[in-house]
Coordinates of C-alpha atoms and ligand atoms in Angstrom, one line a residue:
X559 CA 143.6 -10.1 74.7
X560 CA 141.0 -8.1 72.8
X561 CA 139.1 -5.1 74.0
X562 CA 136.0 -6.3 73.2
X563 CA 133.9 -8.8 74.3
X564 CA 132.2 -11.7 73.0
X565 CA 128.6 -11.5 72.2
X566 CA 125.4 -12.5 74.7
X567 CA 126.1 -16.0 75.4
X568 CA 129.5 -16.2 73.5
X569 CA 128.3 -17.6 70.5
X570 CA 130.5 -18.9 67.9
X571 CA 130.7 -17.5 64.3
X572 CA 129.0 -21.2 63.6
X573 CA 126.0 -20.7 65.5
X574 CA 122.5 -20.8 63.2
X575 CA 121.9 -17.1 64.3
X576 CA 124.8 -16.0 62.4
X577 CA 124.2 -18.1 59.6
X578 CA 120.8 -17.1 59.0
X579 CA 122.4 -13.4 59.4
X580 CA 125.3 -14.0 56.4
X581 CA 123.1 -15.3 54.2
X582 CA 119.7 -13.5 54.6
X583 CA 116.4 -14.9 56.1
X584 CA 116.1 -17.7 54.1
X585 CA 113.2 -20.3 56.1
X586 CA 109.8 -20.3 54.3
X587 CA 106.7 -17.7 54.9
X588 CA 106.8 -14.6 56.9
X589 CA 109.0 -14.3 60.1
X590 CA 106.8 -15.5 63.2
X591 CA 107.5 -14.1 67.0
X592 CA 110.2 -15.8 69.0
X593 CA 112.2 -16.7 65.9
X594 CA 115.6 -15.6 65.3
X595 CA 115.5 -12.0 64.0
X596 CA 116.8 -11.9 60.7
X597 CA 119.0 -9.0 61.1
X598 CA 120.2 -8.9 64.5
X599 CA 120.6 -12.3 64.7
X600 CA 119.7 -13.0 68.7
X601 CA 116.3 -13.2 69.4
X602 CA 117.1 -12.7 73.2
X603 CA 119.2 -9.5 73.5
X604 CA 117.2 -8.5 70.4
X605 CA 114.1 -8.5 72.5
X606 CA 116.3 -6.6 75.2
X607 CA 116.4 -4.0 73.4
X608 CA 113.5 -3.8 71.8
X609 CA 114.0 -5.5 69.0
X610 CA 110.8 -5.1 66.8
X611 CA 111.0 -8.2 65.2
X612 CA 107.9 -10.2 64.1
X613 CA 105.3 -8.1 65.3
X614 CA 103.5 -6.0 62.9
X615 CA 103.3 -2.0 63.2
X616 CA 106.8 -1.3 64.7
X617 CA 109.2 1.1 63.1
X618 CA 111.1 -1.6 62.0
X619 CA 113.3 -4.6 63.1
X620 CA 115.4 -4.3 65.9
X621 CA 115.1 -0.6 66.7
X622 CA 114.0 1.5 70.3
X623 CA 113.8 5.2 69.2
X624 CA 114.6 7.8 72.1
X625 CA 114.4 11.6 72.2
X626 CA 118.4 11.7 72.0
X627 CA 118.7 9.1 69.2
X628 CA 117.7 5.1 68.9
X629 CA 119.5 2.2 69.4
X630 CA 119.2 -0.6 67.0
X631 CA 120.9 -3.8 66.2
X632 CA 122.5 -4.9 64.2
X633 CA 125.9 -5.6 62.8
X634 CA 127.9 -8.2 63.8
X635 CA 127.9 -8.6 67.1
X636 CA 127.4 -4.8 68.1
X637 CA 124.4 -3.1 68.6
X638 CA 124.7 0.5 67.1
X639 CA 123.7 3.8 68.3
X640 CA 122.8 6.7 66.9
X641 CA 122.9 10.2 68.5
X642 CA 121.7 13.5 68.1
X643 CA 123.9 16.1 68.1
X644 CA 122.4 17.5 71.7
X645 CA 123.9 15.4 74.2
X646 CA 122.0 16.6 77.2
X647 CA 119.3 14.3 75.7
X648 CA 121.5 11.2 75.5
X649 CA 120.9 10.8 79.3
X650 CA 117.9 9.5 78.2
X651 CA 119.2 6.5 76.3
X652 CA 122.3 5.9 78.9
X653 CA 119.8 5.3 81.6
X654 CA 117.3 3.1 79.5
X655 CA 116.6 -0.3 80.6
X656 CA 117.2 -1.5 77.4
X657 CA 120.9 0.0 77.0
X658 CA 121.7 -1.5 80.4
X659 CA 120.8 -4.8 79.6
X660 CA 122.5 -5.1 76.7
X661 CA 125.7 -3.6 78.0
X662 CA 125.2 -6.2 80.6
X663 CA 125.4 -8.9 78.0
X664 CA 127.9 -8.1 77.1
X665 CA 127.3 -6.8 73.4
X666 CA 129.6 -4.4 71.6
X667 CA 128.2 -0.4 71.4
X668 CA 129.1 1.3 68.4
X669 CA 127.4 4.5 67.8
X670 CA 127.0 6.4 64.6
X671 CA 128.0 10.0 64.7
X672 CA 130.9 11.7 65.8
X673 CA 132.6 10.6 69.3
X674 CA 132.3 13.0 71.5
X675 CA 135.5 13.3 74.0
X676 CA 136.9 14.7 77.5
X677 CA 140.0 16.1 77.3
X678 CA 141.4 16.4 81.1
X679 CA 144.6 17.8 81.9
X680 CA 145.0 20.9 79.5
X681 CA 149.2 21.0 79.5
X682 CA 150.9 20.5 76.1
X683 CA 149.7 17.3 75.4
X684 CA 146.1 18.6 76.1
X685 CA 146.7 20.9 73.4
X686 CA 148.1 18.7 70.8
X687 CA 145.1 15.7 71.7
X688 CA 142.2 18.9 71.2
X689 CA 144.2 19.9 67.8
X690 CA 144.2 16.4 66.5
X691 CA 140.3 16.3 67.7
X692 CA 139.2 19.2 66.3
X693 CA 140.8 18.1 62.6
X694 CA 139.0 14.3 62.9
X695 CA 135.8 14.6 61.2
X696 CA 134.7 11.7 63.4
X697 CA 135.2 13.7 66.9
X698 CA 133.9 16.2 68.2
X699 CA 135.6 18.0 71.5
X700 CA 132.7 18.4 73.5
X701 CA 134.3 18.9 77.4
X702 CA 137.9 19.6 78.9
X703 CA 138.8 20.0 82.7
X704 CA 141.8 21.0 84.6
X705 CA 142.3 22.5 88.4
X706 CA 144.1 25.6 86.6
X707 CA 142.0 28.5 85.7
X708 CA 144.6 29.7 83.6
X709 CA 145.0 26.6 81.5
X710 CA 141.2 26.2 81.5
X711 CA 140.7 29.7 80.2
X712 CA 143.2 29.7 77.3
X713 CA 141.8 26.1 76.6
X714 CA 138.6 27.2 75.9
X715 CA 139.7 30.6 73.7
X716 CA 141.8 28.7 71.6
X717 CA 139.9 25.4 70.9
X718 CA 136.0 25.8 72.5
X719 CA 134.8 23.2 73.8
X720 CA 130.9 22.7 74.9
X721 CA 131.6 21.8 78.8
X722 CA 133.9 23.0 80.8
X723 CA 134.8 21.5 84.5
X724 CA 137.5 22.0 86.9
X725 CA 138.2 18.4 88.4
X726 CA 138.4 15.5 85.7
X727 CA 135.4 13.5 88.1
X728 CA 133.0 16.2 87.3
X729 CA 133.9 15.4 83.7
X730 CA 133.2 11.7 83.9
X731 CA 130.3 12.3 85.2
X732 CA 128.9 14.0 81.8
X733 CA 127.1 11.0 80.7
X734 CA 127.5 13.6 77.3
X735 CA 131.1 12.3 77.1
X736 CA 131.3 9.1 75.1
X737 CA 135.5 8.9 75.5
X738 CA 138.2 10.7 77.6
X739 CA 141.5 11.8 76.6
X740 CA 143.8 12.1 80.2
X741 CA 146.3 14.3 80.1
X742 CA 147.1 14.3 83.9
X743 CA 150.0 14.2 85.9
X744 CA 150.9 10.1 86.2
X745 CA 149.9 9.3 89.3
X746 CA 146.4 10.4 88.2
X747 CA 146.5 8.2 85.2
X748 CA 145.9 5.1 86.9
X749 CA 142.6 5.9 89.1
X750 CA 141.6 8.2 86.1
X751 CA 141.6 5.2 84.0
X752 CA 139.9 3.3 86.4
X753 CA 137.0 6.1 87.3
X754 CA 136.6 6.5 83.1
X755 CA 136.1 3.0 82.5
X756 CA 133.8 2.6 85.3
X757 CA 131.9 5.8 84.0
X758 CA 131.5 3.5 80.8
X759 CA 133.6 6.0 78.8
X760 CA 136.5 5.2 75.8
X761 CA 140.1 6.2 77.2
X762 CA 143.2 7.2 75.6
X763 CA 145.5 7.7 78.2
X764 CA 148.7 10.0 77.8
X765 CA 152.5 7.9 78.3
X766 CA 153.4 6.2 80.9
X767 CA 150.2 4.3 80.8
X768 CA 150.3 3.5 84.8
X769 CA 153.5 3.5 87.4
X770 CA 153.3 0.1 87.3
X771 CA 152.6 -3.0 85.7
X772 CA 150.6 -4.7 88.2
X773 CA 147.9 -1.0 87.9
X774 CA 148.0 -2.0 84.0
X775 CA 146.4 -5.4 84.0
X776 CA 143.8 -3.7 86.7
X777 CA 143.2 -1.5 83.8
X778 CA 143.2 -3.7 81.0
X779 CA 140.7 -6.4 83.1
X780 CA 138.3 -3.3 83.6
X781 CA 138.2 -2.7 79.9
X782 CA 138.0 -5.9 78.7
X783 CA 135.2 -6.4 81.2
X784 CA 133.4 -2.9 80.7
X785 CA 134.1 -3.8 76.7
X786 CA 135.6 -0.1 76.2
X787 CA 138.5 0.7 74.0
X788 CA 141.5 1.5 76.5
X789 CA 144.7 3.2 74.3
X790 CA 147.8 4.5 75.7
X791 CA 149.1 8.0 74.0
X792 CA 152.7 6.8 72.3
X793 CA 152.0 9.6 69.5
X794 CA 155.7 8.5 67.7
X795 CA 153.7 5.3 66.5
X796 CA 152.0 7.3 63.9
X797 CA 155.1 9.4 62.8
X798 CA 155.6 9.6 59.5
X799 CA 159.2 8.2 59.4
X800 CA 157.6 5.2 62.1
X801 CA 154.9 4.4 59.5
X802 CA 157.2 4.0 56.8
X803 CA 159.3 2.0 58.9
X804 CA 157.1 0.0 60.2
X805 CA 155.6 -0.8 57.0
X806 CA 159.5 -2.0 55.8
X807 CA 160.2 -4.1 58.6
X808 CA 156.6 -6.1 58.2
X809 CA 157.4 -6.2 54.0
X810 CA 160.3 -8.5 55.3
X811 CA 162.7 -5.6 53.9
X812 CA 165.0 -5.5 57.3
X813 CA 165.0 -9.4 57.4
X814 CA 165.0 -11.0 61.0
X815 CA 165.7 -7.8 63.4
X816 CA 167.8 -8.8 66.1
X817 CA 168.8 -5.6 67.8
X818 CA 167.5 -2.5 68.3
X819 CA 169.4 0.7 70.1
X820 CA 166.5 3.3 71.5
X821 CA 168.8 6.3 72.3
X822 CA 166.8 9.8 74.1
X823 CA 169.9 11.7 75.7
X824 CA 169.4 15.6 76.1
X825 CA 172.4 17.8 77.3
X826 CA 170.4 20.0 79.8
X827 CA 166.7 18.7 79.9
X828 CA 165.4 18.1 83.1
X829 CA 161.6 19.3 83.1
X830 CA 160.2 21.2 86.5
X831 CA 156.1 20.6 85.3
X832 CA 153.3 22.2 87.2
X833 CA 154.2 21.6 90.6
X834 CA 157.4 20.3 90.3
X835 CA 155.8 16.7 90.1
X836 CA 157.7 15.3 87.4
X837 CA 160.7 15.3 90.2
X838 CA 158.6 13.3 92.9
X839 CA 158.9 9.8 92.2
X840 CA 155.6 9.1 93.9
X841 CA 153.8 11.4 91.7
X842 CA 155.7 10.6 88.9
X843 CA 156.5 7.3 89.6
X844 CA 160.1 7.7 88.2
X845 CA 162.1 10.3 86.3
X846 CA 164.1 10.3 82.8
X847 CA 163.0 6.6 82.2
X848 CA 159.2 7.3 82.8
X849 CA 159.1 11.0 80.9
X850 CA 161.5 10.2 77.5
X851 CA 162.6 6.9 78.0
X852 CA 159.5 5.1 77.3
X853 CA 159.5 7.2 73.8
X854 CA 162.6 5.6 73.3
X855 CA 161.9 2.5 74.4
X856 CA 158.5 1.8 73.0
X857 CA 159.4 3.3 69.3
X858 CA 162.3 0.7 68.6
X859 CA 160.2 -2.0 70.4
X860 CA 157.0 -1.2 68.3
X861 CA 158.8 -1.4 65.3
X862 CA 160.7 -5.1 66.5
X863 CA 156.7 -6.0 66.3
X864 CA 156.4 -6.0 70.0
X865 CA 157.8 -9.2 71.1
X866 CA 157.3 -10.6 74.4
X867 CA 160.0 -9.2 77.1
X868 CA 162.0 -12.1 79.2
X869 CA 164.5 -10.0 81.0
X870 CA 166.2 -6.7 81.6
X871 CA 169.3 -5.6 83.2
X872 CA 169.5 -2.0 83.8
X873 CA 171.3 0.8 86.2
X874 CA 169.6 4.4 86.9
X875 CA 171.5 7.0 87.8
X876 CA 170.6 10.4 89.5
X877 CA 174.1 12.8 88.0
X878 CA 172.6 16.2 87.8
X879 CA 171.0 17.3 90.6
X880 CA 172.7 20.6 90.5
X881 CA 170.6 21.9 87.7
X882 CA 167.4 21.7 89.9
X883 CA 166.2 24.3 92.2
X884 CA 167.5 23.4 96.2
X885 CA 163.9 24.0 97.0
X886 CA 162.4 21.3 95.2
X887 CA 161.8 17.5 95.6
X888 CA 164.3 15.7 93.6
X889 CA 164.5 11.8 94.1
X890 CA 164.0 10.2 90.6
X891 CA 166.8 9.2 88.2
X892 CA 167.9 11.6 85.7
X893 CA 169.5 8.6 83.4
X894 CA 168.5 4.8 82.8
X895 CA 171.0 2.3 80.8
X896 CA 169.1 -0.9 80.0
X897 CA 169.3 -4.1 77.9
X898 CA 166.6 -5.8 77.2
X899 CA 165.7 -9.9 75.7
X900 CA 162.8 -11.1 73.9
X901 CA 161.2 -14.1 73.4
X902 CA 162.5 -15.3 70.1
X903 CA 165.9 -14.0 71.0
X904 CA 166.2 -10.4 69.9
X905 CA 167.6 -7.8 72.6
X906 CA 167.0 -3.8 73.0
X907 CA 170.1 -1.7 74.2
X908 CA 168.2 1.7 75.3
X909 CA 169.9 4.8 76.4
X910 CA 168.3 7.9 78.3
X911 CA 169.0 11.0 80.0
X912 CA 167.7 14.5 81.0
X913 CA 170.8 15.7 80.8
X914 CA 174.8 14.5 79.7
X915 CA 177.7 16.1 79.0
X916 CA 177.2 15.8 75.0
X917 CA 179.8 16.2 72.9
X918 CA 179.8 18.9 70.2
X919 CA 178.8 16.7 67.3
X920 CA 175.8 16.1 68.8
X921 CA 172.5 16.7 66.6
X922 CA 170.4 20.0 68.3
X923 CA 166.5 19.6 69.1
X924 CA 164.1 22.6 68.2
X925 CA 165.4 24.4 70.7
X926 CA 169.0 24.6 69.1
X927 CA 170.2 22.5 72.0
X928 CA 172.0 19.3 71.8
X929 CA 170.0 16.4 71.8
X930 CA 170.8 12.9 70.9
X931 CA 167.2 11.3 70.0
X932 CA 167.5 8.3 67.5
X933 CA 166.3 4.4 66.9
X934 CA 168.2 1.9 64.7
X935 CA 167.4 -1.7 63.9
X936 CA 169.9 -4.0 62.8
X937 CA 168.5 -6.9 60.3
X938 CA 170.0 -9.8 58.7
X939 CA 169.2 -7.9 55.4
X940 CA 169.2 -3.8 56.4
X941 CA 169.6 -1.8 58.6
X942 CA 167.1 0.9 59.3
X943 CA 167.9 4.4 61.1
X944 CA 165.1 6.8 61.9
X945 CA 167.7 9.8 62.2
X946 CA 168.5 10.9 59.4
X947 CA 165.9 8.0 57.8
X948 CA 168.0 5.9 56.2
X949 CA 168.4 2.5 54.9
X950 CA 171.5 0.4 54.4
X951 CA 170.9 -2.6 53.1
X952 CA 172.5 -5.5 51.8
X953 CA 172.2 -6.3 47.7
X954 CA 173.8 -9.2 46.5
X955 CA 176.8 -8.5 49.0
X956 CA 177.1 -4.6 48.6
X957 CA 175.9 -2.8 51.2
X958 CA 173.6 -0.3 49.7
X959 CA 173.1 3.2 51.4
X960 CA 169.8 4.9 50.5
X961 CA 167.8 8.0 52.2
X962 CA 164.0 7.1 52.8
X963 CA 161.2 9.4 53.0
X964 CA 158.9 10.1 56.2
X965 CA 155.1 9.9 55.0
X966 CA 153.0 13.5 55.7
X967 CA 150.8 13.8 58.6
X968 CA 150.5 14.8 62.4
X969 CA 151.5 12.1 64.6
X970 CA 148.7 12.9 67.5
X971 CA 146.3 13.4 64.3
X972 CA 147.2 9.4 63.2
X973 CA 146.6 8.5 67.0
X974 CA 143.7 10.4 67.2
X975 CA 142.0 9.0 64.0
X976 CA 142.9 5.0 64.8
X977 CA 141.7 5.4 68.6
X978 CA 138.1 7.0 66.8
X979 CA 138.2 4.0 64.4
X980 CA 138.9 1.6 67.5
X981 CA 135.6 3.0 68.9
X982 CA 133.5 2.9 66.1
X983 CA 134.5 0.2 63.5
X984 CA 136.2 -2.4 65.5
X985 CA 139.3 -1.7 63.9
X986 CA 142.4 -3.1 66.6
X987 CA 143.7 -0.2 68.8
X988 CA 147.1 -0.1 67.6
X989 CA 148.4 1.2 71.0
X990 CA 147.1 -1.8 72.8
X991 CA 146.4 -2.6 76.8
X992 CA 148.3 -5.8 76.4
X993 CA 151.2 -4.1 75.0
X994 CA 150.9 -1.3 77.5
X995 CA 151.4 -4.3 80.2
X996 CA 154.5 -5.4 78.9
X997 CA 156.1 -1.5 78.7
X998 CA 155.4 -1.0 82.2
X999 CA 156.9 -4.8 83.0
X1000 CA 160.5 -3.6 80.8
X1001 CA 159.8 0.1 82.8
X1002 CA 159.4 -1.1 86.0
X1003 CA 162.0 -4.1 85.4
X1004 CA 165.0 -1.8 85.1
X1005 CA 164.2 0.1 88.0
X1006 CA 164.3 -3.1 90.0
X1007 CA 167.2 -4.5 88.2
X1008 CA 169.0 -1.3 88.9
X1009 CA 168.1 -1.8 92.6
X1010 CA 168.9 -5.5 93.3
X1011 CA 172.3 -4.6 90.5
X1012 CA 171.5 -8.0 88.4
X1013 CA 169.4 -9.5 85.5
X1014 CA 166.1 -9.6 86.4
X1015 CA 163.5 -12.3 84.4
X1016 CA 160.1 -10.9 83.2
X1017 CA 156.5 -12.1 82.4
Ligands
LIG159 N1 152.9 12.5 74.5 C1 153.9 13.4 74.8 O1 154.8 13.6 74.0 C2 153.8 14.0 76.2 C3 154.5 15.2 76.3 C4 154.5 15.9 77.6 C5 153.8 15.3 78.6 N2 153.1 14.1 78.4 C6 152.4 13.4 79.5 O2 151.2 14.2 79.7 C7 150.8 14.2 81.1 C8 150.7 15.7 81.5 O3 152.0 16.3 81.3 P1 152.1 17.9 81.3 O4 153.4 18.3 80.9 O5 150.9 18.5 80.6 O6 151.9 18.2 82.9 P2 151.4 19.5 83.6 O7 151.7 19.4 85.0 O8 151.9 20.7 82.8 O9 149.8 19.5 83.3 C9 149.0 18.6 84.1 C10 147.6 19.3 84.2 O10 146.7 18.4 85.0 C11 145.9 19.3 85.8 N3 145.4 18.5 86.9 C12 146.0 17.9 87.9 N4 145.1 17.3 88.7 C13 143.9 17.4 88.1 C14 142.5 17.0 88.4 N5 142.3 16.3 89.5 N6 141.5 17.4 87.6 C15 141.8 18.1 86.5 N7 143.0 18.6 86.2 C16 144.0 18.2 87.0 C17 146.9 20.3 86.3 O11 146.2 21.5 86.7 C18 147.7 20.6 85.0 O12 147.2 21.7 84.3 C19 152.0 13.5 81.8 O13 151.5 12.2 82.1 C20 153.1 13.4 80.8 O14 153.9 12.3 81.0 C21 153.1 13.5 77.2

């Protein structure tokens, strides 16, 4: 399912409109009124929106100018807006008749002009989102909000954004903000989603996309409907050694890929968070599974090509609750086993914990502390391992070892630049709502196979 949606009155690539469009107003003598407009195409929604079309003296075809910019038509099947760079004058254009009946018809927005973005919830991943921002020449950070003061003030000194609010509402309610990066706590993800896209803004919402799957196609009915780019942060897609990858599995390099093992064990790891909320499951809406196992899980699925998931069988485990506080609420898993089957026949083993009695050879994080983090898929021609990036691959019945290269780049930087291009070219989201529906089905499938202690079928 796309996030966009179809032009007024669906019309198909076929229709004369878009013919006339290709190939240039080709019909005899000048233009006359009620004709198709050669450029946009739609003499209805053109008229909407003040298309100028066939009538003399007008600034031009298919054009309203406003104080804060103009709207005009057309590309293919999107009407375009251009914006100046003071946003308190954009109210003018959001609350325009003519931009609410074309969103009402359904036609694609894409504005000129940097995006201008939200970021709310200023923890880590706030920082890395702004950084990434601030180095895209086609965003600009224009407003961040968190309840902290603390975290608001040392967001503000380090990256400056234009607006600064305390509750994310406050933020969606800057018709100034044209997309929203939510770095909340989980349980706010869902109905932050939901407020954004209602708001009419672009969301890129940090991992786990929702607490369940059920929440997901909410959100991804609400964007297809509101025709807004929804895009769940999964940063590891854009990776360097993951781009590589990726690119080698879809060159046919790997061959069929038939399993995959998604491994994210830390030795002492559990995370405490503002609040202690990554420890409530009904703020968090699990534990180990929800914070680093859906890095796991979703990096060795993305590079499998996303198939379709048909079952799971999995077992969480809760080991370690020594190593949290006695004060605090402590009732999600600090470990999830799972194995997972595709549609085509392909199964995931995956492997997390927050913390394990590792052995010595372990590899170390950052941190110098033992950390067993790695994804491997087996082929019928190669095998490809992540950690250390490796290839071993099969050449005329040798097995061939050879050490690949990761490309340069930020991951949240690659995110950041193909959720901007989502917005403004059209070009597919490549963390997608569809596939964010089938994570949380695997997520929330080996909870409940864990529960009922059997396979479970899915989709
Ligand atoms: N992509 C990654 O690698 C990565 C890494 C860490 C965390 N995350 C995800 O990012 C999210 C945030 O994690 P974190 O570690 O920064 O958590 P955190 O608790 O440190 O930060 C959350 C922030 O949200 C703010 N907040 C809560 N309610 C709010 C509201 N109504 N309005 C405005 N602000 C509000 C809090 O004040 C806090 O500063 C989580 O969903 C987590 O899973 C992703």
């Amino acid at each position: 399912m796309s996030n966009r949606r179809r032009p007024p009155g669906g019309r198909s690539t076929t229709s004369p409109g878009n013919r006339e469009r290709s190939g240039g107003w080709k019909s005899s003598g000048p233009p006359q009124p009620g004709n198709t407009c050669p450029r946009c195409g739609w003499s209805r929604a053109a008229r909407k929106i003040g298309c100028g079309f066939g009538q003399q003296g007008r600034a031009g075809p298919c054009r309203t100018t406003f104080k804060g910019g103009s709207i005009f038509l057309p590309t293919e099947r999107r009407f375009r807006l251009k914006l100046t760079d003071h946003p308190a004058e954009h109210r003018e254009i959001y609350r325009s008749a003519a931009w609410g009946s074309a969103l009402a018809d359904g036609w694609v927005v894409s504005a000129s002009g940097p995006v201008s973005i939200g970021v709310v919830g200023l923890g880590w991943p706030g920082h890395r989102h702004a950084e990434a921002i601030l180095a895209n020449p086609g965003a600009r950070l224009y407003a961040c909000a968190d309840l902290g003061d603390q975290r608001r003030e040392e967001f503000v000194r380090l990256y400056k954004p234009e607006r600064v609010y305390v509750s994310y509402d406050e933020l969606l309610n800057d018709p100034g903000v044209e997309a929203v990066v939510i770095g909340l706590p989980n349980y706010l993800h869902f109905p932050a989603t939901m407020s954004a896209l209602r708001a009419g803004k672009h969301v890129l919402c940090e991992k786990p996309p929702t607490l369940s799957a059920a929440e997901m196609r909410k959100v991804r009915s609400l964007a297809d409907q509101a025709g807004k780019i929804y895009f769940f942060g999964r940063q590891s897609r854009f990776d360097g050694k993951t781009v590589v990858a990726k690119r080698m599995v879809e060159s046919g390099r790997l061959g069929r890929i038939y399993f995959a093992k998604a491994t994210f064990i830390r030795a002492r790891g559990i995370p405490v968070g503002i609040g202690g909320w990554f420890l409530d499951r009904g703020k968090a809406g699990g534990g180990a599974l929800m914070d680093i196992g859906i890095h796991a899980l979703d990096t060795a699925w993305y590079l499998m090509g996303c198939p379709a998931p048909t079952s799971v069988t999995g077992q969480v485990f809760r080991n370690f609750e020594r190593f949290v506080p006695e004060r605090m609420k402590y009732d999600v898993e600090d470990g999830a086993y799972a194995f997972v089957r595709f549609e085509g026949g392909a199964v995931l083993q995956l492997e997390v914990s927050w913390a394990a009695n590792l052995p010595d050879d372990s590899p170390t994080n950052h941190l110098g502390k033992r950390e067993s983090h790695n994804t491997i898929l087996y082929g019928d021609r190669a095998t490809l391992r992540l950690s250390p990036f490796s290839l071993f691959e099969d050449v005329e019945g040798r097995l061939v070892d050879s050490r690949l290269e990761a490309e340069p780049g930020s991951n949240f930087a690659g995110q950041m630049t193909n959720f901007i291009q989502a917005i403004r070219e059209g070009v597919p989201a490549v963390n997608s709502a569809d596939q964010a529906v089938h994570l949380m089905e695997m997520l929330e499938g080996i909870y409940h196979s864990s529960e009922i202690s059997r396979e479970i079928a899915i989709g």
